[in-house]
C-alpha cells in the first residue's frame, strides 16, 4: 500500500524508477504499494501529479485490472507498510489502522466529479462509497479504542490526517461538563490538540517566505501550534463563545458545515482567531462535537490548496467522526469522575494518618487490587484507648466494589465506636457481627481485633475468620501467633474467643489481609509461611540486636509480591512494641471515702519526688484532688489512681460510675462546679472515657525542663 506520512513524518523519499508519485504528491512510492492502493479504489491524483494510471485507454484499463489482482493478493497475504503505525504509537494497530492510514477517500484527487477516468461509472461510484464506509468504520474503531480523553482526541487526529484532511484542530470546552452538570459562567473552548500533515519547512520557501499555501492566501499551516506525541501544547489558545454570535449559531446547529457556508465564514475567524487566515472554498469543515446532552467542543478539518476540496459526502464523514469522538469524550469524562469518586471514597474510608500513642510505634500500607479498581473492602485502624492502650484492627469485606467500600466504612465506624466503650475484643467482634447482619444477609467480612497494653506488655487478640498475625521478635525469630480462627463477621449465631499473649518490648506485630498471602499462584498457608520467612530474613539482615526500621519493613514485605500476586486488595498494619517501663508507672486503689483526696495528694507527691518532678507538685496535687473528689462522690467501689511518666505526665482516675463529667461555668454564689474548669485551664489535655465498668477521667501535664521531649 501507499505510504501516507503522519503528522510527525516529513516528505517520503523518492524510490527507484517504476513508481509514480503517491496520492498526496510527497514523492514516489514503490510500484507494488502504489498498485495495491490503486486496486482498492483507482482514485484520481491531486493536481500536478503524474504517473501511470493517469490515462483512460483500454491499455490503462487492462493494466489497472492486472494491478487489481496483484493488490488483492497482497491484501490477502496481510502485507503491512510503515504507514500502519506512526511514530509514538503502539505497534500492532491491526487492519483498522491500516485502513485508516492507507485507504484514500473519494474526492481526494484532481478529477473528482469530472465523470472521466477508470474509477467512475456506477461500479466506480459504488466502490468509492464502499471505501468511504470502510474508512469511517476503521476511523471510529480507532477512536473507540481510547479510554481517557487524550487517547480519544489523539485517535481522531491520527485517523483523519492525512487520509481525510491535511490538518485538524480539536477544541474542547474548558472545563468539560460532567453528566447533568450545568456550567457556570461563559462557555470557553480551549485548543486541546492539533495535527497536520507536513512540518513548517514544507510550507515555507528557502528564503523564509510564505509557501504555496500562504502565497495563495489560504490558511498558513505554519501558524498552527504543533503538538508532540504526548499532546503537549506550547501555548494555550482560548475562544469564548459569544451568545448570539456566528460560532454559537453553528455549534447550536450540531451538523458539520463547510467553511465557505454563510454562518461558518464568520464562525471560523471567531474560533481560529483574527491572525489565522480563513481557507477559501470548501477546504475547511467545522464540525461541532456534541455529547449526550450538550455541545462539548468543535473540530476543524482543513485541506491544502494542492489537494481537492471537500465533497458534500465528506460532511457525513465528518459528522460520524465528530459524533463518535464526542460520545467517547463524554464516556471518558464520566469514567474519570467515577474513578475520582472511588478514589476519594477509599481515601476517606481509610485513616488519614495513624496515631502515635505512648509505648507503640505504628506503620501501615494499602494497595488496591488494580489501578482500575481502586475501591475495596480492606481496612485497618489504630484507636487509642484509656490507660495508654491501643486497639489494632484490620478487616476485609468480600469484594472490591463501591458496595464493599461502603460496608467497610460502616463496619470501621462501628468498630471505632465500640472501641471507645473499651469493650473486650471478643465483645467487639460480637457487636460487629450483629451490625453486619443488620446491613444485609450477604454482608460477610473477616476481622482481627487486638488490644495492646504497654504497661503490662500484654496483647489480647480476637479473630473472626482472618489470617493469623505474625510476631517478629527482637532476636530475629518470626512466629505465626496461634489465635482461635473464629467465623467471619456476618455469619451470626457464633461466639468469638479471645487469647492473651506476651508482647515483649522490641517485638513487631504484623496484621494484614489475605491479599498479601493468597493469590491464584499460592494458597493462604503457603503465603503465610513465605511472609514469616521474609520477616526473619529481613531481621537477620538488619542485625539481631535491634529491630529493623518499621517503614522499611513494610516496604520489604510488599516486595515479596510477584507479578501474579495482586488478585485482591492489601491492607498492612505493623506495630512496634516499646512498652512503658514499670519504674515509670505508679498505681493506687482508693476507697470512696472523704479522706481519699488527701491520700491521693500524698501518693502523687511521693511519685513526683521519686521521678525528680517536684516542680509539678502544686499543679498535680490540685488537679488530682479535684478529679478524685468528683469520683468519690459517685463511686461505690474503690477508685483507681495511676500516674504515667512518658513524654508527658499523665494522670488517670477511674471509678464505677458511667456518668461522664461535664464542664460548666459556676456562678459566683455556687459552692462547687469549678473542678473541671481548673483542670481545663491548668492541664495540657484532658478527657473522659466511658468504660464497660464505669469511666476514666484523665489529664496530662507537660514535663518541665530537660524532662520534656519535643
XYZ file of C-alpha atoms in Angstrom:
710
model
C 0.000 0.000 0.000
C 0.997 3.594 -0.462
C 2.873 5.063 2.475
C 0.986 8.038 3.853
C 3.020 10.332 6.102
C 1.681 11.127 9.532
C 1.860 14.372 11.491
C 5.414 13.588 12.564
C 6.608 12.424 9.157
C 8.258 14.577 6.559
C 8.219 14.064 2.811
C 8.654 10.479 1.717
C 11.932 9.649 -0.031
C 11.947 9.085 -3.749
C 12.459 5.469 -4.723
C 13.812 3.894 -7.866
C 12.007 4.164 -11.146
C 8.927 2.158 -11.715
C 6.579 4.069 -9.446
C 4.752 7.365 -9.697
C 4.113 9.985 -7.110
C 1.980 8.979 -4.148
C -1.610 10.102 -3.591
C -0.552 13.314 -1.820
C 2.326 14.305 -4.100
C 5.030 13.660 -1.489
C 7.418 11.721 -3.673
C 7.323 8.428 -5.491
C 6.114 5.277 -3.837
C 7.164 1.699 -4.644
C 5.290 0.144 -7.530
C 3.800 -2.714 -5.517
C 2.497 -0.450 -2.785
C 1.030 2.051 -5.230
C -0.667 -0.706 -7.206
C -2.267 -2.121 -4.084
C -3.870 1.225 -3.318
C -4.994 1.890 -6.868
C -6.651 -1.509 -6.990
C -8.544 -0.817 -3.783
C -10.029 2.268 -5.459
C -8.473 3.830 -8.518
C -8.928 7.420 -7.364
C -7.633 10.413 -9.362
C -4.477 12.093 -8.160
C -4.048 15.584 -6.702
C -3.366 18.362 -9.161
C 0.108 18.476 -10.647
C 0.924 14.776 -10.200
C 1.819 12.361 -12.950
C 2.458 8.688 -13.207
C 0.981 5.561 -14.610
C -2.699 5.081 -14.255
C -3.465 8.601 -15.469
C -4.607 7.534 -18.930
C -8.065 6.462 -19.904
C -7.448 3.985 -22.737
C -8.034 0.230 -22.882
C -4.396 -0.490 -22.137
C -4.640 1.546 -18.968
C -7.829 -0.246 -18.052
C -6.190 -3.643 -18.536
C -3.199 -2.547 -16.526
C -5.500 -1.395 -13.759
C -7.228 -4.772 -13.768
C -3.899 -6.562 -13.507
C -2.853 -4.299 -10.708
C -6.155 -5.075 -9.013
C -5.383 -8.787 -8.978
C -1.924 -8.144 -7.598
C -3.282 -5.775 -4.987
C -5.930 -8.271 -3.907
C -3.259 -10.939 -3.481
C -1.163 -8.528 -1.473
C -4.053 -7.757 0.804
C -4.851 -11.430 1.283
C -1.244 -12.015 2.220
C -1.633 -9.492 5.006
C 1.022 -7.059 3.847
C 1.688 -4.042 6.030
C 3.501 -0.822 5.332
C 5.271 1.677 7.537
C 2.118 3.767 7.358
C 0.333 1.220 9.528
C 1.802 2.836 12.616
C 3.006 6.345 13.280
C 5.923 7.341 15.490
C 4.935 7.411 19.113
C 2.059 4.945 18.602
C 1.891 1.387 19.934
C 2.774 -1.300 17.437
C 0.245 -3.802 16.200
C -2.503 -1.378 15.166
C -4.057 -4.089 13.010
C -6.271 -3.918 9.961
C -8.271 -0.971 11.274
C -5.241 1.301 11.492
C -4.053 0.074 8.109
C -7.331 1.072 6.532
C -7.252 4.482 8.204
C -3.735 5.283 7.048
C -3.701 3.714 3.613
C -7.169 3.984 2.067
C -7.575 7.285 0.174
C -11.017 8.802 0.295
C -13.119 9.595 -2.738
C -12.659 13.082 -3.995
C -9.040 13.308 -2.896
C -7.782 13.523 -6.446
C -7.996 16.214 -9.078
C -10.724 14.989 -11.420
C -13.308 14.163 -8.842
C -16.673 14.717 -10.303
C -15.349 15.038 -13.871
C -17.012 11.852 -14.954
C -13.860 10.518 -16.619
C -11.205 8.056 -15.614
C -11.246 4.382 -14.654
C -12.759 4.975 -11.212
C -16.058 6.441 -12.403
C -19.316 4.971 -13.546
C -21.880 3.151 -11.449
C -19.426 0.441 -10.360
C -16.764 3.040 -9.587
C -19.124 5.174 -7.539
C -20.289 2.133 -5.578
C -16.694 1.104 -4.964
C -15.762 4.606 -3.839
C -18.694 4.781 -1.433
C -17.695 1.405 -0.053
C -14.191 2.728 0.540
C -15.674 5.716 2.293
C -17.683 3.457 4.604
C -14.637 1.304 5.325
C -12.660 4.412 6.241
C -15.390 5.600 8.599
C -15.562 2.175 10.219
C -11.796 1.950 10.693
C -11.575 5.534 11.977
C -14.394 5.109 14.503
C -12.853 1.873 15.756
C -9.601 3.687 16.293
C -11.368 6.469 18.183
C -13.282 3.944 20.274
C -10.047 2.276 21.389
C -9.207 5.297 23.513
C -10.021 5.166 27.212
C -9.014 8.554 28.510
C -9.548 11.967 26.982
C -6.134 12.351 25.365
C -6.272 8.931 23.719
C -9.651 9.662 22.144
C -8.589 13.043 20.773
C -5.305 11.569 19.523
C -7.236 8.776 17.819
C -9.339 11.319 15.962
C -6.255 13.219 14.802
C -4.313 10.180 13.674
C -7.355 8.665 11.930
C -8.076 11.743 9.813
C -4.604 13.093 8.957
C -3.630 12.641 6.136
C -6.350 10.325 4.848
C -9.272 12.689 5.273
C -7.655 16.082 5.838
C -4.228 17.687 5.853
C -4.686 19.280 9.266
C -7.117 19.164 12.164
C -7.776 21.343 15.203
C -9.751 19.982 18.146
C -11.341 22.410 20.612
C -12.978 21.266 23.852
C -14.913 23.133 26.481
C -12.922 24.304 29.457
C -13.882 22.932 31.873
C -15.640 19.929 30.392
C -19.134 19.422 31.850
C -19.761 16.117 33.597
C -23.120 14.382 33.285
C -26.017 16.692 34.060
C -23.833 19.470 35.438
C -24.806 22.897 34.209
C -21.738 25.037 33.518
C -21.445 28.305 35.391
C -20.136 31.335 33.539
C -19.336 31.826 29.857
C -18.674 28.886 27.518
C -14.976 28.746 26.680
C -13.304 26.467 24.130
C -9.665 25.510 24.601
C -7.476 24.183 21.796
C -6.853 20.661 23.011
C -4.769 19.288 20.151
C -3.697 20.000 16.576
C -2.259 17.681 13.975
C -1.031 18.348 10.444
C 0.478 16.523 7.539
C 3.763 18.334 6.928
C 6.194 20.259 9.116
C 6.659 24.012 8.762
C 9.634 23.693 6.421
C 7.466 22.175 3.693
C 5.155 25.185 3.723
C 7.827 27.912 3.502
C 10.281 28.513 0.712
C 14.032 28.531 1.048
C 14.122 32.307 1.579
C 11.808 32.082 4.542
C 8.809 33.440 2.650
C 5.349 32.043 2.616
C 4.922 28.719 0.921
C 2.357 27.782 -1.639
C -0.473 27.826 0.814
C 0.437 31.201 2.257
C 1.072 32.784 -1.118
C -2.338 31.702 -2.367
C -3.992 33.437 0.546
C -5.081 30.161 2.083
C -4.620 29.057 5.678
C -0.932 29.116 6.586
C -0.220 25.828 8.355
C 2.975 27.239 9.828
C 0.755 29.267 12.159
C -0.801 26.179 13.726
C 0.728 25.233 17.078
C 2.481 21.916 16.724
C 1.981 19.269 19.379
C 4.182 16.340 20.179
C 3.207 12.701 20.590
C 2.455 13.298 24.278
C -0.053 16.021 23.443
C 1.852 18.906 24.975
C 0.861 22.390 23.772
C 3.422 25.182 23.656
C 0.698 27.722 24.464
C -2.974 27.551 25.381
C -5.443 29.078 22.934
C -8.880 30.003 24.257
C -12.047 31.032 22.474
C -15.036 32.384 24.362
C -18.319 31.715 22.599
C -20.346 34.881 22.451
C -24.089 34.318 22.875
C -25.827 35.023 19.593
C -22.548 35.029 17.658
C -21.835 33.141 14.449
C -19.869 30.400 16.240
C -22.652 29.888 18.757
C -25.173 29.503 15.927
C -23.040 26.945 14.092
C -22.469 24.913 17.256
C -26.157 25.065 18.038
C -26.896 23.589 14.621
C -24.871 20.467 15.561
C -24.298 19.415 11.929
C -20.905 19.962 10.254
C -20.702 22.796 7.726
C -18.208 23.879 5.101
C -16.002 26.806 5.893
C -17.471 28.622 2.900
C -21.031 28.362 4.239
C -22.771 31.559 5.251
C -22.596 31.018 9.009
C -19.166 29.425 9.027
C -17.476 32.360 7.291
C -17.825 34.374 10.467
C -17.580 31.391 12.839
C -14.123 30.235 11.716
C -12.377 33.574 12.376
C -14.050 33.672 15.752
C -12.727 30.195 16.539
C -9.276 30.333 14.915
C -8.592 33.946 15.814
C -8.010 37.059 13.749
C -4.380 36.120 12.985
C -5.309 32.901 11.204
C -6.341 33.269 7.530
C -9.636 31.609 6.674
C -9.350 28.964 3.921
C -11.269 29.618 0.733
C -13.843 27.356 -0.820
C -14.744 24.005 0.575
C -11.344 23.357 2.141
C -12.492 23.555 5.741
C -15.189 21.695 7.676
C -16.356 22.940 11.048
C -17.867 20.005 12.954
C -19.478 20.547 16.383
C -18.697 17.871 18.965
C -21.971 17.106 20.702
C -22.122 14.738 23.623
C -25.215 13.200 25.097
C -26.692 16.442 26.348
C -24.742 19.424 25.012
C -22.030 20.581 22.668
C -18.651 19.934 24.270
C -16.335 21.250 21.561
C -15.595 21.556 17.870
C -13.258 20.019 15.293
C -11.920 21.829 12.231
C -10.767 19.704 9.253
C -8.521 21.518 6.732
C -7.148 20.740 3.276
C -4.289 22.484 1.486
C -4.651 24.072 -1.994
C -2.713 21.244 -3.699
C -5.486 18.833 -2.781
C -9.079 18.643 -3.927
C -11.676 20.406 -1.824
C -14.112 18.513 0.386
C -17.210 16.993 -1.195
C -20.749 17.035 0.097
C -20.466 13.440 1.279
C -17.451 14.436 3.356
C -19.839 16.273 5.658
C -21.362 12.907 6.521
C -17.895 11.508 7.243
C -17.086 14.484 9.473
C -20.420 14.055 11.257
C -19.675 10.410 12.019
C -16.172 11.185 13.282
C -17.423 14.070 15.406
C -20.267 12.008 16.898
C -18.059 9.080 17.885
C -15.411 11.411 19.277
C -17.910 13.411 21.344
C -19.556 10.302 22.774
C -16.139 8.855 23.599
C -15.128 12.076 25.350
C -18.382 12.012 27.293
C -17.668 8.478 28.471
C -14.068 9.321 29.328
C -15.159 12.294 31.433
C -17.774 10.212 33.241
C -15.252 7.426 33.810
C -12.768 9.925 35.178
C -15.388 11.281 37.559
C -16.258 7.773 38.753
C -12.597 6.995 39.302
C -12.217 10.236 41.255
C -15.251 9.420 43.410
C -13.969 5.906 44.026
C -10.548 7.191 44.978
C -11.982 9.809 47.335
C -14.335 7.262 48.881
C -11.491 4.854 49.534
C -9.277 7.618 50.930
C -11.944 8.852 53.332
C -12.782 5.331 54.472
C -9.178 4.698 55.489
C -7.439 6.745 58.199
C -5.579 9.817 57.011
C -2.785 9.085 59.449
C -2.031 6.775 62.306
C -1.841 7.970 65.903
C 1.403 7.565 67.795
C 0.298 6.523 71.274
C 2.712 6.028 74.109
C 4.584 2.749 74.110
C 3.967 1.683 70.497
C 5.019 2.795 67.011
C 2.769 2.189 64.016
C 3.125 1.984 60.223
C 0.659 0.960 57.528
C 0.306 0.281 53.811
C -2.662 -0.094 51.478
C -2.578 -1.371 47.887
C -5.685 -1.690 45.690
C -6.247 -4.782 43.595
C -5.632 -2.755 40.418
C -5.394 0.842 39.290
C -8.733 0.467 37.513
C -10.438 -0.858 40.681
C -9.153 1.358 43.465
C -12.113 0.729 45.761
C -12.092 -2.290 48.018
C -13.307 -3.667 51.306
C -9.977 -3.898 53.162
C -9.338 -1.554 56.066
C -7.060 -1.031 59.042
C -7.208 1.201 62.078
C -5.408 2.110 65.289
C -7.558 3.528 68.111
C -6.082 4.966 71.330
C -7.776 3.609 74.470
C -7.744 4.689 78.118
C -4.685 3.699 80.097
C -2.272 4.337 77.198
C -3.570 1.217 75.464
C -4.236 0.994 71.743
C -6.658 -1.106 69.695
C -5.290 -2.539 66.432
C -7.900 -3.502 63.822
C -7.637 -4.992 60.350
C -10.574 -6.277 58.305
C -11.618 -7.403 54.860
C -15.099 -7.166 53.339
C -15.797 -9.538 50.463
C -15.258 -7.971 47.037
C -13.685 -4.698 45.927
C -16.587 -2.615 44.696
C -18.341 0.546 45.805
C -20.717 -1.574 47.893
C -17.811 -3.303 49.616
C -16.219 0.047 50.401
C -19.491 1.376 51.824
C -19.913 -1.676 54.060
C -16.286 -1.386 55.110
C -16.856 2.223 56.134
C -19.849 1.288 58.266
C -18.011 -1.567 59.965
C -14.975 0.615 60.612
C -17.149 3.309 62.182
C -18.860 0.692 64.320
C -15.500 -0.696 65.439
C -14.317 2.774 66.436
C -17.469 3.359 68.487
C -17.186 0.002 70.224
C -13.503 0.591 70.928
C -14.272 3.882 72.680
C -16.544 1.933 75.018
C -13.472 -0.156 75.924
C -15.280 -3.433 75.314
C -13.270 -6.673 75.317
C -12.069 -7.766 71.860
C -14.429 -10.750 71.688
C -17.349 -8.489 72.586
C -16.366 -6.026 69.872
C -16.437 -8.782 67.231
C -19.806 -9.953 68.514
C -21.325 -6.493 68.008
C -19.673 -6.183 64.590
C -21.293 -9.478 63.625
C -24.699 -8.140 64.637
C -24.099 -4.934 62.685
C -23.140 -6.887 59.543
C -26.357 -8.899 59.773
C -28.366 -5.686 60.017
C -26.684 -4.402 56.852
C -27.807 -7.441 54.847
C -27.813 -11.198 54.717
C -24.834 -11.400 52.355
C -22.585 -8.890 54.143
C -19.569 -11.009 55.037
C -16.229 -9.833 56.357
C -13.220 -11.063 58.255
C -11.703 -9.049 61.081
C -8.945 -9.235 63.652
C -9.173 -7.023 66.741
C -6.266 -6.706 69.190
C -5.671 -4.519 72.267
C -2.107 -3.785 73.355
C -1.314 -2.653 76.897
C 2.152 -1.061 77.104
C 2.134 -1.149 80.896
C 1.576 -4.883 81.292
C 3.336 -5.743 77.997
C 0.411 -7.957 77.013
C -1.839 -8.103 73.960
C -5.352 -9.534 73.731
C -6.461 -10.792 70.304
C -9.832 -11.960 68.977
C -10.236 -13.286 65.443
C -13.211 -13.548 63.060
C -12.059 -15.727 60.175
C -8.996 -13.579 59.451
C -5.436 -14.777 58.680
C -3.391 -15.005 61.895
C -0.884 -12.235 62.727
C 2.869 -12.722 62.634
C 5.100 -11.617 65.529
C 8.730 -10.742 64.810
C 10.823 -10.963 67.976
C 13.833 -8.814 68.734
C 16.252 -11.686 68.148
C 15.027 -12.226 64.579
C 12.628 -15.104 65.214
C 9.279 -14.792 63.430
C 6.294 -16.820 64.562
C 2.698 -17.129 63.441
C 0.563 -16.496 66.511
C -1.894 -19.199 67.408
C -5.225 -17.464 67.768
C -8.669 -19.066 67.511
C -9.767 -18.698 63.859
C -13.437 -17.939 64.561
C -16.184 -17.480 61.971
C -16.377 -14.480 59.626
C -18.446 -11.463 60.592
C -21.974 -11.714 59.240
C -22.456 -15.448 59.784
C -24.392 -14.900 63.004
C -25.023 -17.177 65.958
C -21.344 -17.857 66.707
C -19.155 -16.997 69.674
C -15.762 -15.363 69.426
C -12.863 -16.287 71.657
C -10.002 -14.020 72.723
C -6.490 -15.033 73.685
C -3.969 -13.028 75.750
C -0.303 -13.216 74.750
C 3.006 -11.650 75.724
C 4.083 -8.547 73.774
C 7.781 -8.107 74.638
C 9.468 -4.775 74.063
C 11.168 -4.552 70.684
C 8.857 -7.090 69.034
C 6.847 -6.220 65.901
C 3.302 -7.409 65.267
C 2.169 -7.614 61.643
C -1.545 -7.554 60.835
C -2.563 -7.996 57.184
C -5.379 -9.032 54.851
C -5.415 -12.170 52.735
C -4.434 -10.286 49.578
C -0.852 -10.275 50.884
C -0.556 -14.049 51.287
C -3.129 -15.574 48.930
C -3.355 -15.495 45.133
C -4.054 -17.721 42.162
C -0.460 -18.952 42.337
C -0.369 -19.923 46.023
C -2.700 -20.855 48.850
C -3.034 -18.825 52.019
C -0.888 -21.020 54.260
C 1.942 -21.111 51.748
C 1.804 -17.330 51.612
C 1.822 -17.047 55.410
C 4.917 -19.222 55.594
C 6.625 -17.104 52.939
C 5.735 -13.992 54.926
C 7.216 -15.467 58.090
C 10.431 -16.386 56.276
C 10.632 -12.931 54.715
C 10.336 -11.232 58.112
C 13.010 -13.486 59.611
C 15.367 -12.800 56.702
C 14.858 -9.042 56.976
C 15.557 -9.125 60.718
C 18.804 -11.040 60.166
C 19.965 -8.521 57.575
C 19.442 -5.582 59.931
C 21.045 -7.308 62.904
C 19.720 -9.380 65.772
C 20.406 -6.831 68.495
C 17.954 -4.226 67.245
C 14.652 -4.201 65.373
C 14.503 -3.327 61.638
C 13.095 0.109 60.723
C 9.323 -0.094 60.683
C 8.670 1.749 57.398
C 11.388 -0.167 55.581
C 9.994 -3.412 56.981
C 6.567 -2.677 55.452
C 8.133 -1.936 52.068
C 10.187 -5.117 52.230
C 7.099 -7.179 52.996
C 5.302 -5.810 49.952
C 8.312 -6.635 47.783
C 7.545 -10.318 48.242
C 4.565 -9.941 45.905
C 5.114 -11.381 42.449
C 3.555 -10.328 39.113
C 0.547 -12.609 39.611
C 0.023 -11.978 43.322
C -2.149 -8.845 43.063
C -5.561 -10.529 42.941
C -7.034 -8.658 45.905
C -6.631 -5.509 47.955
C -3.865 -5.477 50.538
C -4.033 -3.774 53.925
C -0.997 -3.952 56.183
C -0.612 -2.666 59.762
C 2.662 -3.022 61.663
C 3.034 -2.260 65.392
C 6.412 -1.997 67.122
C 6.015 -2.659 70.859
C 8.110 -0.381 73.035
C 6.097 -0.540 76.247
C 6.301 1.589 79.370
C 8.849 0.632 81.988
C 7.431 -0.360 85.415
C 9.584 2.350 87.004
C 7.558 4.974 85.090
C 4.202 3.767 86.449
C 2.597 4.466 89.833
C -0.759 2.823 90.716
C -3.044 3.018 93.773
C -6.520 1.986 94.940
C -8.509 4.496 96.992
C -11.599 3.666 98.983
C -14.539 6.036 98.237
C -14.173 7.940 101.499
C -13.757 11.587 102.458
C -10.059 11.020 103.135
C -9.409 9.750 99.572
C -8.451 13.155 98.082
C -5.840 13.738 100.806
C -4.331 10.292 100.336
C -4.249 10.866 96.552
C -2.286 14.107 97.056
C 0.278 12.348 99.249
C 0.714 9.477 96.780
C 1.183 11.897 93.891
C 3.738 13.943 95.869
C 5.816 10.822 96.614
C 5.785 9.724 92.961
C 6.940 13.124 91.776
C 9.750 13.130 94.314
C 10.888 9.707 93.076
C 10.917 10.935 89.476
C 12.526 14.275 90.247
C 9.486 16.268 89.122
C 8.846 18.287 92.272
C 8.166 21.355 90.108
C 4.803 19.846 89.162
C 3.706 19.157 92.768
C 1.404 22.145 93.175
C -0.407 21.712 89.852
C -0.665 17.939 90.127
C -1.918 17.926 93.712
C -4.613 20.493 92.898
C -5.877 18.645 89.825
C -5.700 15.197 91.439
C -7.663 16.474 94.427
C -10.430 17.868 92.184
C -10.752 14.750 89.999
C -10.618 12.265 92.897
C -13.173 14.298 94.849
C -15.585 14.107 91.912
C -15.002 10.344 91.562
C -15.528 9.604 95.252
C -18.829 11.480 95.185
C -20.434 8.949 92.812
C -18.315 5.781 93.214
C -19.395 2.705 95.142
C -16.258 0.644 94.590
C -12.599 1.604 95.096
C -11.297 4.422 92.914
C -8.119 3.822 90.896
C -5.341 6.392 90.553
C -2.495 5.880 88.103
C 0.406 8.133 87.101
C 2.416 7.515 83.922
C 5.703 9.231 83.117
C 6.432 9.207 79.394
C 6.936 12.273 77.211
C 4.233 13.862 79.410
C 2.941 13.244 82.910
C -0.425 11.507 82.609
C -2.871 11.039 85.478
C -5.851 8.640 85.217
C -8.649 8.357 87.765
C -11.204 5.561 87.316
C -14.458 4.794 89.089
C -17.521 2.573 88.574
C -19.976 5.383 87.725
C -20.881 5.550 83.988
C -21.889 9.228 84.161
C -19.300 11.391 82.406
C -18.344 14.738 83.973
C -19.321 17.881 82.078
C -17.583 21.194 82.323
C -19.799 24.142 83.192
C -19.302 27.719 84.321
C -20.155 28.163 88.003
C -21.950 31.256 89.242
C -20.479 33.498 91.920
C -22.868 32.107 94.536
C -22.150 28.398 93.729
C -20.003 26.458 96.182
C -18.849 23.873 93.627
C -18.651 23.286 89.896
C -15.153 24.709 89.408
C -13.111 21.485 89.408
C -13.154 20.757 85.668
C -12.709 24.458 84.955
C -9.361 24.295 86.799
C -8.437 21.076 85.012
C -9.186 22.670 81.649
C -7.044 25.737 82.460
C -4.008 24.017 84.010
C -3.762 20.717 82.098
C -2.254 20.336 78.656
C -5.082 17.996 77.642
C -7.876 16.233 79.458
C -10.783 13.950 78.674
C -13.199 11.342 79.966
C -13.902 7.877 78.524
C -16.830 5.641 79.360
C -15.862 2.027 80.063
C -17.904 -1.140 80.396
C -17.229 -0.988 84.141
C -17.517 2.774 84.614
C -15.364 5.626 83.342
C -11.861 7.074 83.376
C -11.059 10.782 83.676
C -7.530 11.688 82.606
C -5.354 14.742 82.136
C -1.786 15.429 81.018
C 0.852 17.888 82.222
C 3.981 18.791 80.235
C 7.289 17.757 81.758
C 9.451 20.698 82.866
C 12.990 21.464 81.705
C 15.179 18.617 80.376
C 12.480 16.010 81.102
C 10.278 17.354 78.293
C 10.686 15.566 74.961
C 9.906 17.531 71.877
